[in-house]
Coordinates of C-alpha atoms and ligand atoms in Angstrom, one line a residue:
M1 CA 10.7 9.4 -14.2
E2 CA 13.3 11.0 -16.5
K3 CA 16.3 10.5 -14.2
K4 CA 18.9 12.3 -16.2
K5 CA 17.3 15.6 -15.8
L6 CA 16.8 15.4 -12.0
S7 CA 19.2 17.1 -9.6
P8 CA 21.3 15.0 -7.3
S9 CA 19.2 16.0 -4.3
T10 CA 16.0 14.6 -6.0
L11 CA 17.9 11.5 -7.0
C12 CA 19.1 10.9 -3.4
V13 CA 15.5 10.9 -2.2
Q14 CA 13.6 9.4 -5.2
G15 CA 16.1 7.7 -7.5
G16 CA 16.3 4.0 -7.9
W17 CA 13.1 2.3 -6.6
Q18 CA 10.1 3.2 -8.8
P19 CA 7.0 1.4 -7.5
K20 CA 4.2 0.4 -9.8
K21 CA 0.5 0.5 -8.9
G22 CA -0.1 -1.1 -5.5
E23 CA 3.6 -1.7 -4.8
P24 CA 5.3 -0.5 -1.6
R25 CA 6.2 3.2 -1.6
V26 CA 9.4 2.4 0.3
L27 CA 12.1 0.1 -1.2
P28 CA 11.3 -3.4 0.1
I29 CA 13.9 -5.8 1.2
Y30 CA 13.7 -8.8 -1.1
Q31 CA 14.9 -11.2 1.5
S32 CA 15.0 -14.2 -0.9
T33 CA 17.9 -16.1 -2.3
T34 CA 15.9 -17.3 -5.2
F35 CA 13.2 -16.4 -7.7
K36 CA 10.4 -18.4 -9.3
Y37 CA 9.8 -19.2 -13.0
D38 CA 7.0 -21.0 -14.8
T39 CA 9.0 -23.1 -17.2
S40 CA 12.4 -24.6 -17.4
E41 CA 13.0 -22.8 -20.7
Q42 CA 12.5 -19.4 -19.0
M43 CA 15.1 -20.2 -16.4
A44 CA 17.6 -21.5 -19.0
R45 CA 17.4 -18.3 -21.0
L46 CA 18.4 -16.4 -17.8
F47 CA 21.5 -18.6 -17.4
D48 CA 22.5 -18.0 -21.0
L49 CA 22.1 -14.2 -20.4
E50 CA 19.5 -14.2 -23.2
D51 CA 16.9 -12.7 -20.9
S52 CA 17.4 -10.4 -18.0
G53 CA 15.8 -11.3 -14.7
Y54 CA 16.5 -12.5 -11.2
F55 CA 17.4 -16.1 -10.4
Y56 CA 19.8 -16.1 -7.5
T57 CA 20.7 -13.4 -5.1
R58 CA 24.5 -14.0 -5.4
L59 CA 24.2 -12.5 -8.8
Q60 CA 21.4 -10.0 -8.6
N61 CA 18.6 -9.0 -6.2
P62 CA 15.9 -6.4 -6.8
T63 CA 16.6 -4.4 -3.6
N64 CA 20.3 -4.2 -4.5
D65 CA 19.5 -3.3 -8.1
A66 CA 17.2 -0.4 -7.0
V67 CA 20.0 1.1 -4.9
A68 CA 22.6 0.5 -7.6
A69 CA 20.4 2.3 -10.0
K70 CA 20.2 5.3 -7.6
I71 CA 24.0 5.5 -7.3
A72 CA 24.4 5.1 -11.1
A73 CA 22.1 8.0 -11.6
L74 CA 23.9 10.1 -9.0
E75 CA 27.2 9.5 -10.6
G76 CA 25.8 9.8 -14.2
G77 CA 26.8 6.3 -15.1
V78 CA 25.0 3.6 -17.2
G79 CA 25.0 0.9 -14.6
A80 CA 26.3 -0.1 -11.2
M81 CA 26.8 -3.1 -9.0
L82 CA 26.7 -3.3 -5.2
T83 CA 29.4 -5.3 -3.5
S84 CA 29.8 -6.6 0.1
S85 CA 32.5 -4.0 0.9
G86 CA 34.6 -1.2 -0.6
Q87 CA 37.5 -3.7 -0.7
A88 CA 35.4 -6.0 -2.9
A89 CA 34.5 -3.1 -5.2
N90 CA 38.1 -2.1 -5.8
F91 CA 39.2 -5.7 -6.3
Y92 CA 36.4 -6.4 -8.9
A93 CA 37.0 -3.0 -10.6
I94 CA 40.6 -4.1 -11.3
F95 CA 40.1 -7.8 -11.7
N96 CA 37.3 -7.3 -14.3
I97 CA 39.9 -6.1 -16.8
C98 CA 43.2 -7.4 -15.4
Q99 CA 44.5 -11.0 -15.3
A100 CA 47.8 -12.7 -14.4
G101 CA 50.6 -11.0 -16.4
D102 CA 48.8 -7.7 -16.5
H103 CA 49.8 -4.4 -14.8
F104 CA 48.1 -1.2 -13.7
V105 CA 49.3 2.2 -12.5
C106 CA 48.0 3.7 -9.2
S107 CA 48.4 6.9 -7.3
S108 CA 50.2 6.1 -4.0
A109 CA 47.8 8.4 -2.1
I110 CA 45.2 5.8 -1.4
Y111 CA 43.5 4.0 1.4
G112 CA 45.7 1.6 3.4
G113 CA 43.5 -1.4 2.7
T114 CA 43.5 -0.7 -1.1
F115 CA 47.3 -0.3 -0.9
N116 CA 47.6 -3.7 0.6
L117 CA 45.2 -5.3 -1.9
F118 CA 47.1 -3.8 -4.8
A119 CA 50.7 -4.1 -3.5
V120 CA 50.5 -7.5 -1.9
T121 CA 47.4 -9.6 -2.7
L122 CA 47.0 -8.8 -6.4
K123 CA 50.7 -9.5 -6.8
K124 CA 50.0 -13.1 -5.6
L125 CA 47.5 -13.4 -8.4
G126 CA 50.1 -12.2 -10.9
I127 CA 48.7 -8.7 -11.3
D128 CA 51.4 -6.0 -10.8
C129 CA 50.9 -2.4 -9.8
T130 CA 53.3 0.6 -10.1
F131 CA 52.6 3.4 -7.6
I132 CA 53.2 7.0 -8.6
N133 CA 53.0 10.1 -6.6
V134 CA 49.6 11.8 -6.8
D135 CA 51.4 15.0 -7.8
A136 CA 53.7 13.3 -10.3
T137 CA 54.2 15.1 -13.7
E138 CA 52.6 13.8 -16.8
E139 CA 56.0 12.5 -18.0
E140 CA 56.6 10.6 -14.7
I141 CA 53.2 9.0 -15.0
D142 CA 53.8 8.1 -18.6
Q143 CA 57.0 6.3 -17.7
A144 CA 55.1 4.0 -15.3
F145 CA 53.1 2.6 -18.2
Q146 CA 54.1 -0.7 -19.7
P147 CA 52.8 -2.6 -22.8
N148 CA 50.7 -4.8 -20.4
T149 CA 49.2 -1.8 -18.4
K150 CA 45.4 -2.1 -18.3
A151 CA 44.2 0.8 -16.0
L152 CA 45.1 3.9 -14.0
F153 CA 43.6 4.2 -10.5
G154 CA 43.3 7.0 -7.9
E155 CA 41.1 8.4 -5.1
T156 CA 39.3 11.7 -5.6
I157 CA 40.3 12.7 -2.1
S158 CA 42.7 10.3 -0.5
N159 CA 42.1 8.5 2.8
P160 CA 43.7 9.6 5.1
S161 CA 46.2 12.0 3.5
I162 CA 43.4 14.3 2.0
D163 CA 45.3 14.7 -1.3
V164 CA 43.1 15.7 -4.3
L165 CA 43.4 13.8 -7.6
D166 CA 43.7 15.9 -10.7
I167 CA 41.0 13.8 -12.4
E168 CA 41.2 15.6 -15.8
K169 CA 45.0 15.1 -16.0
F170 CA 44.8 11.5 -15.0
A171 CA 42.0 10.8 -17.4
R172 CA 44.0 12.4 -20.3
I173 CA 47.0 10.2 -19.4
A174 CA 45.0 7.0 -19.1
H175 CA 43.2 7.6 -22.4
K176 CA 46.5 8.5 -24.2
H177 CA 47.7 4.9 -23.2
G178 CA 44.3 3.3 -24.2
V179 CA 43.2 2.4 -20.7
P180 CA 40.4 3.5 -18.4
L181 CA 40.7 5.7 -15.4
I182 CA 39.2 4.2 -12.3
V183 CA 38.4 6.6 -9.4
D184 CA 37.5 5.7 -5.9
N185 CA 35.1 8.6 -5.1
T186 CA 34.3 7.5 -1.5
F187 CA 35.3 10.8 0.3
A188 CA 33.9 13.3 -2.1
T189 CA 30.6 11.4 -2.9
P190 CA 28.7 12.3 -6.1
I191 CA 27.2 15.2 -4.1
N192 CA 30.6 17.0 -4.2
C193 CA 32.3 15.5 -7.3
R194 CA 31.2 13.4 -10.2
P195 CA 34.4 12.1 -11.7
F196 CA 32.7 11.0 -15.0
E197 CA 32.2 14.7 -15.8
W198 CA 36.0 15.1 -15.7
G199 CA 36.8 12.1 -17.9
A200 CA 37.0 9.2 -15.4
D201 CA 35.6 5.9 -16.8
I202 CA 34.8 3.8 -13.8
V203 CA 34.0 4.9 -10.2
T204 CA 34.1 2.9 -7.0
H205 CA 32.9 3.6 -3.5
S206 CA 33.2 2.2 -0.1
T207 CA 29.5 2.8 0.6
T208 CA 30.3 2.1 4.3
K209 CA 31.4 5.7 4.6
Y210 CA 29.3 8.8 3.7
M211 CA 26.8 7.0 1.5
D212 CA 25.5 4.9 4.4
G213 CA 26.6 7.7 6.7
H214 CA 25.4 6.1 9.9
A215 CA 28.0 3.4 10.3
T216 CA 25.5 0.6 10.1
A217 CA 26.4 -1.4 7.0
V218 CA 29.7 -2.3 5.3
G219 CA 29.4 -2.1 1.5
G220 CA 30.8 -1.0 -1.8
V221 CA 29.7 -0.1 -5.4
I222 CA 31.2 0.0 -8.9
V223 CA 29.7 2.4 -11.4
D224 CA 30.5 2.4 -15.1
S225 CA 30.2 5.6 -17.2
G226 CA 29.8 3.5 -20.3
N227 CA 32.2 5.8 -22.0
F228 CA 35.3 3.7 -22.4
D229 CA 35.6 2.1 -25.9
W230 CA 36.8 -1.4 -25.1
E231 CA 36.6 -2.5 -28.7
A232 CA 39.0 0.3 -29.8
H233 CA 41.6 -1.3 -27.6
A234 CA 40.3 -4.9 -28.0
E235 CA 43.8 -6.5 -27.8
K236 CA 44.2 -5.1 -24.2
F237 CA 40.9 -6.3 -22.9
P238 CA 40.3 -9.9 -24.3
G239 CA 38.0 -10.6 -21.3
L240 CA 35.5 -8.2 -22.6
T241 CA 36.1 -8.4 -26.4
T242 CA 36.6 -12.1 -27.0
P243 CA 34.2 -15.0 -26.4
D244 CA 33.7 -16.1 -22.7
E245 CA 33.8 -19.9 -22.7
S246 CA 32.0 -19.9 -19.3
Y247 CA 29.0 -18.2 -21.2
H248 CA 28.9 -20.4 -24.3
G249 CA 31.2 -18.1 -26.2
L250 CA 29.3 -14.9 -25.6
T251 CA 31.3 -11.7 -26.2
Y252 CA 30.4 -9.0 -23.6
T253 CA 31.1 -6.0 -25.8
K254 CA 29.1 -7.4 -28.7
A255 CA 26.2 -8.6 -26.6
F256 CA 25.9 -5.7 -24.2
G257 CA 27.6 -2.6 -25.7
K258 CA 27.9 0.1 -23.1
M259 CA 26.9 -2.4 -20.4
A260 CA 29.7 -4.8 -21.2
Y261 CA 31.9 -4.0 -18.2
M262 CA 29.1 -4.1 -15.7
T263 CA 27.6 -7.3 -17.2
K264 CA 30.9 -9.1 -17.0
A265 CA 31.4 -8.0 -13.4
T266 CA 28.0 -9.3 -12.4
A267 CA 27.6 -12.4 -14.6
Q268 CA 31.2 -13.6 -14.3
L269 CA 32.9 -12.1 -11.2
M270 CA 29.9 -12.2 -8.9
R271 CA 29.0 -15.6 -10.1
D272 CA 32.5 -17.0 -9.4
L273 CA 33.7 -15.0 -6.5
G274 CA 30.6 -14.0 -4.5
S275 CA 30.8 -10.8 -2.4
I276 CA 27.3 -9.6 -3.2
Q277 CA 25.9 -7.0 -0.8
S278 CA 23.1 -8.4 1.4
P279 CA 19.7 -6.9 0.6
Q280 CA 19.4 -5.9 4.2
N281 CA 22.5 -3.8 3.9
A282 CA 21.4 -2.4 0.6
F283 CA 18.2 -1.2 2.3
L284 CA 20.2 0.5 5.0
L285 CA 22.5 2.0 2.4
N286 CA 19.4 3.4 0.6
L287 CA 18.2 5.1 3.8
G288 CA 21.5 6.7 4.1
L289 CA 21.5 7.9 0.5
E290 CA 18.1 9.6 1.0
T291 CA 19.9 12.2 3.2
L292 CA 23.3 12.3 1.6
H293 CA 22.6 15.6 -0.1
L294 CA 21.7 17.2 3.3
R295 CA 24.6 15.6 5.3
M296 CA 27.5 16.4 2.9
P297 CA 27.2 20.2 3.1
R298 CA 27.0 20.0 6.9
H299 CA 30.1 17.7 7.1
C300 CA 32.0 20.2 4.9
E301 CA 30.8 23.3 6.7
N302 CA 31.8 21.8 10.1
A303 CA 35.1 20.5 8.8
Q304 CA 36.0 24.0 7.4
K305 CA 35.3 25.6 10.8
V306 CA 37.2 22.9 12.7
A307 CA 40.2 23.0 10.2
E308 CA 40.4 26.8 10.5
W309 CA 40.3 26.5 14.3
L310 CA 43.0 23.8 14.4
E311 CA 45.2 25.9 12.1
A312 CA 45.1 28.8 14.7
Q313 CA 46.1 26.6 17.7
P314 CA 49.7 26.9 18.9
Q315 CA 49.9 23.2 19.8
V316 CA 49.1 22.1 16.2
A317 CA 52.1 21.5 14.0
W318 CA 50.2 21.2 10.7
V319 CA 46.7 20.8 9.3
N320 CA 45.8 19.3 5.9
Y321 CA 42.3 20.0 4.7
C322 CA 41.8 20.7 1.0
G323 CA 39.3 23.5 1.9
L324 CA 42.1 25.5 3.6
K325 CA 44.0 28.0 1.5
S326 CA 47.2 26.6 3.0
S327 CA 46.6 23.1 1.4
K328 CA 48.8 22.3 -1.6
H329 CA 45.6 20.9 -3.2
Y330 CA 43.3 23.9 -2.5
E331 CA 43.2 24.9 -6.1
L332 CA 42.4 21.4 -7.3
A333 CA 39.7 21.1 -4.6
Q334 CA 38.1 24.4 -5.8
K335 CA 38.1 23.1 -9.4
Y336 CA 36.7 19.7 -8.7
M337 CA 34.6 20.3 -5.6
P338 CA 33.6 24.0 -5.5
N339 CA 30.7 23.3 -3.1
G340 CA 32.9 21.5 -0.5
S341 CA 35.1 18.4 -0.4
C342 CA 34.5 16.2 2.6
G343 CA 34.5 16.2 6.4
V344 CA 37.8 14.5 7.0
I345 CA 40.8 16.5 8.2
A346 CA 44.4 15.3 8.7
F347 CA 46.6 17.1 11.3
G348 CA 49.6 16.7 13.5
L349 CA 50.3 17.9 17.0
K350 CA 53.6 19.4 18.1
G351 CA 55.6 17.1 20.2
S352 CA 56.0 13.3 20.2
R353 CA 53.6 10.5 19.3
E354 CA 52.9 10.3 23.0
E355 CA 51.2 13.7 22.9
A356 CA 49.0 12.6 20.0
I357 CA 47.9 9.5 22.0
Q358 CA 47.2 11.6 25.1
F359 CA 45.2 14.0 23.1
M360 CA 43.1 11.3 21.5
D361 CA 42.4 9.6 24.7
A362 CA 41.2 12.8 26.3
L363 CA 38.5 13.4 23.6
K364 CA 35.0 12.9 24.8
L365 CA 32.6 13.7 22.0
A366 CA 34.9 12.5 19.2
C367 CA 35.4 8.7 19.7
I368 CA 38.4 6.6 18.7
V369 CA 37.1 4.2 16.0
T370 CA 38.4 2.6 12.9
H371 CA 35.5 4.2 11.0
V372 CA 35.6 7.4 9.1
A373 CA 33.0 9.6 7.2
D374 CA 30.2 9.0 9.7
A375 CA 27.5 11.3 11.2
R376 CA 29.4 11.1 14.5
T377 CA 32.8 12.8 14.8
C378 CA 35.5 10.3 15.1
V379 CA 39.3 10.1 15.2
L380 CA 42.0 7.7 14.4
H381 CA 45.8 7.5 14.3
P382 CA 46.5 5.7 11.1
A383 CA 50.2 4.8 11.9
S384 CA 49.0 2.9 15.0
H385 CA 45.7 1.7 13.6
T386 CA 44.6 1.3 9.9
H387 CA 48.1 1.6 8.4
R388 CA 49.8 -0.5 11.0
Q389 CA 50.9 -3.1 8.3
L390 CA 52.8 -0.4 6.3
T391 CA 56.5 0.2 6.7
D392 CA 57.6 3.8 7.4
E393 CA 58.6 4.1 3.7
Q394 CA 55.2 2.9 2.5
L395 CA 53.6 5.3 5.0
R396 CA 55.5 8.2 3.5
E397 CA 54.6 7.0 0.0
A398 CA 51.0 7.0 0.9
G399 CA 51.4 10.5 2.4
V400 CA 50.7 9.4 5.9
A401 CA 53.0 11.1 8.4
P402 CA 53.7 9.1 11.5
D403 CA 52.1 11.9 13.6
L404 CA 49.0 12.2 11.3
I405 CA 45.7 12.3 13.2
R406 CA 42.7 11.6 11.0
L407 CA 39.7 13.6 12.3
S408 CA 36.4 12.8 10.7
V409 CA 34.1 15.7 11.4
G410 CA 30.5 14.7 11.9
I411 CA 27.2 16.6 11.6
E412 CA 26.9 17.7 15.3
D413 CA 27.2 21.4 16.3
A414 CA 30.6 22.6 15.2
N415 CA 31.0 24.5 18.5
D416 CA 30.6 21.4 20.5
I417 CA 33.2 19.6 18.3
I418 CA 35.7 22.5 18.7
A419 CA 35.1 22.6 22.5
D420 CA 35.9 18.9 22.8
L421 CA 39.1 19.3 20.8
Q422 CA 40.0 22.3 22.9
Q423 CA 39.6 20.5 26.3
A424 CA 41.6 17.5 25.0
M425 CA 44.4 19.8 23.8
E426 CA 44.4 21.7 27.2
S427 CA 44.7 18.3 29.0
V428 CA 47.9 17.6 27.1
K429 CA 49.6 20.9 27.8
Ligands
LIG501 C1 37.1 2.5 3.6 C2 37.6 2.7 2.3 C3 37.8 1.6 1.4 C4 37.5 0.1 1.8 O1 36.1 0.0 2.0 P1 35.4 -1.1 3.0 O2 34.0 -0.8 2.9 O3 36.0 -0.8 4.4 O4 35.8 -2.4 2.5 C5 38.2 1.8 0.1 N1 38.5 3.1 -0.3 C6 38.4 4.1 0.5 C7 38.7 5.5 0.0 C8 38.0 4.0 1.8 O5 37.9 5.0 2.6

């Protein structure tokens, strides 16, 4: 099948697994840690990266690879790697090109877990991060760059502040400084936005969210566009452009060309750090992907109705949904996601934190869960839940108001969702 010419809908259903004669029609779960060879020499060649093939599921597994291939095709990339979580995906995406003494620049409008990883844990490994406002001017972002800066990072639509990244602008700035733009595309999904088409170089996802869509399996993915020219900035990326002693002096860019970044991530980071996605979870993720193109439009349609309804309620202090004309990012959302953005809405109620809690406790259909971007409508108060570790100042930096309620609109009937919100609001009055 010529995948490049197929539409995203077809790729969701049929991308990835391509059975040969007599093989299972449905992607099988290769529930095996290990793979058999006939000679010692065959196995040795795999370990030297001279042949490609499976030998141990910590590095690669056929079920995972089929799902990774589907996601790579959906994003328009050259290759992808599944990870055990979105956190692992973002860690590897950075760690694959940054080491102790390096630095990267990041939009502050990002997921709380990613903020902690970048601001606290990577710092302990000697990798520094400068956060910039998602709406910062080009000059302000330029000023955050240092001689040791190796990447620029942002989220297409930020969780939970629903800010939209100006991908083209960020890509231009990254490339001006000779570094790749890494975009976490979790909320938009490749159905609504494909960041590579706007100049991004590497895309990550928490597949736990819309891609799985049914809240069954935690997972992540890294996708490479294959477009960034590591050799042109060889001095910045010695891990890719100079010999790897742990692979007998092999140089990834010379041996693998456009696949250098993905091969290093798989052969070196996965080998040494683990965090592979289990084949079981990859199978569940694939089931979710088969309907992603049907679910996303419904999430967006429902969220638009709910956001418009919320905006008209006297008890509601503010609503932020990038599909609303009142959103400061409406124009950016129209540019990058003309067919819809995502199902997640941020809003605040008038009154104190107490009212927000009463409202959430009164909801019946929408459940309070840590999860987001699920088929079932769910709700969360980041300041008390996911972003608990952040100080008030860090909350403000991440665009998370203390009264922000994150409403993840599911694919139920929009009228039922609105009726539930209405009864909960009336119970607070
Ligand atoms: C949830 C999330 C993550 C972290 O993913 P996990 O699968 O929970 O590890 C990263 N980025 C974004 C935008 C997310 O929403």
